[in-house]
XYZ file of C-alpha atoms in Angstrom:
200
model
C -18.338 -8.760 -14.078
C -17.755 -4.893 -13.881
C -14.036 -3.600 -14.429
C -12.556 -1.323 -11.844
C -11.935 1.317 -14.316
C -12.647 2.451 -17.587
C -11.613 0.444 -20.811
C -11.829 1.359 -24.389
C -14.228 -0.822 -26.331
C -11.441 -3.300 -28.135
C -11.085 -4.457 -24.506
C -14.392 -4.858 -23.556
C -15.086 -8.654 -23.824
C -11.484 -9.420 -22.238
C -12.974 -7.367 -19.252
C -16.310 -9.719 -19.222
C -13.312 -12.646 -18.600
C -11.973 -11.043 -16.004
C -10.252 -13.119 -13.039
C -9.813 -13.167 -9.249
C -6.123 -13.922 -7.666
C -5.592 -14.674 -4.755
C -2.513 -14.857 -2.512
C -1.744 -16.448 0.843
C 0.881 -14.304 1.994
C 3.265 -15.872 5.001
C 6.568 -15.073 6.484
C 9.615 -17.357 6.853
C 7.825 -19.374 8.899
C 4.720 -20.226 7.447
C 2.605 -17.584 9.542
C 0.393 -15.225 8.187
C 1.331 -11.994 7.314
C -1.199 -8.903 7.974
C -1.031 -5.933 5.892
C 1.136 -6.787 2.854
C 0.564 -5.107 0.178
C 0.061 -6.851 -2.995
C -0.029 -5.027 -6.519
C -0.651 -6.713 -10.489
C 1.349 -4.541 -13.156
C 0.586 -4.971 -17.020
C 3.979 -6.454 -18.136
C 3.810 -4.322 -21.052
C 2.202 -0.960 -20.977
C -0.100 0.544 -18.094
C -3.530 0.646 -16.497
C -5.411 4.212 -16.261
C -5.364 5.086 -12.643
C -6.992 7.995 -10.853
C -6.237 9.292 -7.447
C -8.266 8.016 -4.535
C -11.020 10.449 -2.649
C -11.059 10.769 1.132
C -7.843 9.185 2.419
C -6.859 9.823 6.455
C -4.094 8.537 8.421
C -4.787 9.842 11.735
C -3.108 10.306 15.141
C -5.089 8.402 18.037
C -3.264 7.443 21.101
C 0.240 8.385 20.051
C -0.576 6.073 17.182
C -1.285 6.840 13.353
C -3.901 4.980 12.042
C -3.922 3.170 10.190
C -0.440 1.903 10.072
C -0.105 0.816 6.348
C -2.312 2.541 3.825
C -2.278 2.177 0.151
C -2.742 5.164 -1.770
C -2.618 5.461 -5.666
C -0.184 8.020 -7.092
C -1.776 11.774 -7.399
C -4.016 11.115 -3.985
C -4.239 13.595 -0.970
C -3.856 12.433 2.283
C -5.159 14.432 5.400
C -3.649 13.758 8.891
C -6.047 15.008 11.885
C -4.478 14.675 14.860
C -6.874 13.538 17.937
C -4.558 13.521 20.906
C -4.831 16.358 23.523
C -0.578 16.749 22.423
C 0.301 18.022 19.057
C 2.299 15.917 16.816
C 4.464 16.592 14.315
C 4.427 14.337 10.829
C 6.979 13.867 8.846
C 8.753 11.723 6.181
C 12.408 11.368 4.755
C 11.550 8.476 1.591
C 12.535 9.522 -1.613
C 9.534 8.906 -2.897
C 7.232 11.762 -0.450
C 9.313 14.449 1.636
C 7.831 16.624 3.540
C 6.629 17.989 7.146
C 3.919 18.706 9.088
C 5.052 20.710 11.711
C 4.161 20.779 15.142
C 0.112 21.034 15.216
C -3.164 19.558 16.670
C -6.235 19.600 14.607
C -6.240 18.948 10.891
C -3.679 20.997 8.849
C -4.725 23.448 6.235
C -3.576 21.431 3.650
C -3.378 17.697 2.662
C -0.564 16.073 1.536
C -0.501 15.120 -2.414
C 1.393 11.821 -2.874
C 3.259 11.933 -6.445
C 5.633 8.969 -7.129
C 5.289 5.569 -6.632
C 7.189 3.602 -3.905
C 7.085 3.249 -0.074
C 7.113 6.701 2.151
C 7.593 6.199 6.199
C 6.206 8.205 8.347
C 7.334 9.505 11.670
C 7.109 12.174 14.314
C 9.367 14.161 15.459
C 8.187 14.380 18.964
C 7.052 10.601 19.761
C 9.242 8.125 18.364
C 7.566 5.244 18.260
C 5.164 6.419 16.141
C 5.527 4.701 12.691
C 3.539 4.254 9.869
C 4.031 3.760 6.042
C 2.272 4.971 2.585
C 2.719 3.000 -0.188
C 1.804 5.105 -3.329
C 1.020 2.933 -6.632
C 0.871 3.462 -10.258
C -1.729 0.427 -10.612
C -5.866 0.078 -9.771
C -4.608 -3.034 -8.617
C -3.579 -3.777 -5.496
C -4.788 -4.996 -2.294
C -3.647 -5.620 1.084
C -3.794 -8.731 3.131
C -6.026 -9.412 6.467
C -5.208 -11.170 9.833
C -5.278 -14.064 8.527
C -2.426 -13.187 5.385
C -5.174 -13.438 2.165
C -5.050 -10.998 -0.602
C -7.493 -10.809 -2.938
C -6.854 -8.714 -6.386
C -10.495 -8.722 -8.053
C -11.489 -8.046 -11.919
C -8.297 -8.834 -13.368
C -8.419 -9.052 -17.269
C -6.698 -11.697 -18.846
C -2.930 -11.094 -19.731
C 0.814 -11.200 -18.394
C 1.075 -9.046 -15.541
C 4.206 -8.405 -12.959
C 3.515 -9.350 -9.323
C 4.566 -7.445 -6.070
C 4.057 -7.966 -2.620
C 5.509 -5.986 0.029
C 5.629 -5.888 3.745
C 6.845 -3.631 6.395
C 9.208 -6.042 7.945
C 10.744 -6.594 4.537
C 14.654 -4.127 4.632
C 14.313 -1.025 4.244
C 14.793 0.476 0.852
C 14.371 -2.786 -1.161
C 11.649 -2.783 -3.234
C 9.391 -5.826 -3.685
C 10.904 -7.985 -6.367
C 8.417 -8.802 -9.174
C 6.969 -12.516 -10.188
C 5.666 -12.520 -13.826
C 2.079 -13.883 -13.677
C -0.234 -15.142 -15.975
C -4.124 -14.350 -15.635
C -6.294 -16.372 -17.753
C -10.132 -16.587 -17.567
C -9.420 -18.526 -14.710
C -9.456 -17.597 -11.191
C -5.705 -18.191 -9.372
C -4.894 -18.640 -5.950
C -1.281 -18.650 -4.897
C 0.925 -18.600 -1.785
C 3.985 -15.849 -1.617
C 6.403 -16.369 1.574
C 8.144 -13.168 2.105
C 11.388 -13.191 4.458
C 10.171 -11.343 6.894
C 10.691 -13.037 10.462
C 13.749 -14.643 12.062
C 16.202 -16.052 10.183
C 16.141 -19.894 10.938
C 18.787 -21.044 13.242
């Protein structure tokens, strides 16, 4: 099985044993949950990870698309706007200031993503357009499909620390971590988030 990214040579064989986990991620009532984002961290040390090439979010239809992206920390994101109105992009999160001010097109410049943690997007002219980055400091991660699976390939044996998050999770809390164990073995496991109406 091939590793996502490079390894020195002592690790080599634990690489050949690498697993698959897989999540089943549901809100607080059992349904699925599209576009979580689910990320394995080494619980002691860290994984080499490289920017990503070629990342859009785009503006269709008063929309950005796509809503939730995953981005890895150091990537550039361009924003071409398609509407016949201009837009203007913005975000307050701690973790990725900055504007885009009023324009159509594609501006001059991307936009470099440098910390870890969850940036919202907005625009100043159209406000209910939302979207979210959420910049990682892991080649792990995935994000969940209509139907709520995650699936986190070529994981080498070891004890990692497991986050999910979701845009319907509060604002500002970052995903609380599960310690998980990867053997040779494959996992699958289910993660209910509370997102969703409280229970009555």
């Amino acid at each position: 099985m091939k590793c996502l990214w490079g390894l020195p040579a002592l690790l080599t064989a634990a690489c050949a044993h690498a697993a698959t986990v897989e999540l089943r991620v549901s809100d607080r009532a059992g349904h699925p949950l599209a576009d979580a984002v689910a990320t394995l961290e080494p619980a002691q040390g860290r994984l080499a990870v490289a920017p990503m090439k070629g990342v859009e979010i785009s503006q269709a239809h008063r929309e950005f698309a796509p809503s939730v992206t995953v981005v890895t920390v150091g990537t550039a994101v361009a924003f071409p706007n398609f509407d016949r109105v201009r837009h203007h992009v913005y975000s307050f999160s701690p973790a990725k200031q900055f504007e885009l001010k009023l324009y159509s097109g594609v501006p001059a410049a991307p936009v470099v993503f440098d910390k870890p943690g969850v940036v919202v997007l907005g625009c100043n002219i159209h406000d209910q357009m939302v979207a979210w980055v959420v910049v990682v400091d892991t080649p792990l991660h995935a994000t969940s499909g209509a139907d709520g699976r995650v699936r986190l390939a070529s994981v080498p044996p070891g004890d990692y620390r497991l986050r999910v998050w979701h845009a319907g999770l509060p604002p500002g809390d970052a995903p609380a971590a599960t310690a998980l164990n990867v053997a040779a073995d494959d996992i699958a496991q289910d993660v209910r988030l509370p997102v969703g109406e409280t229970a009555q």
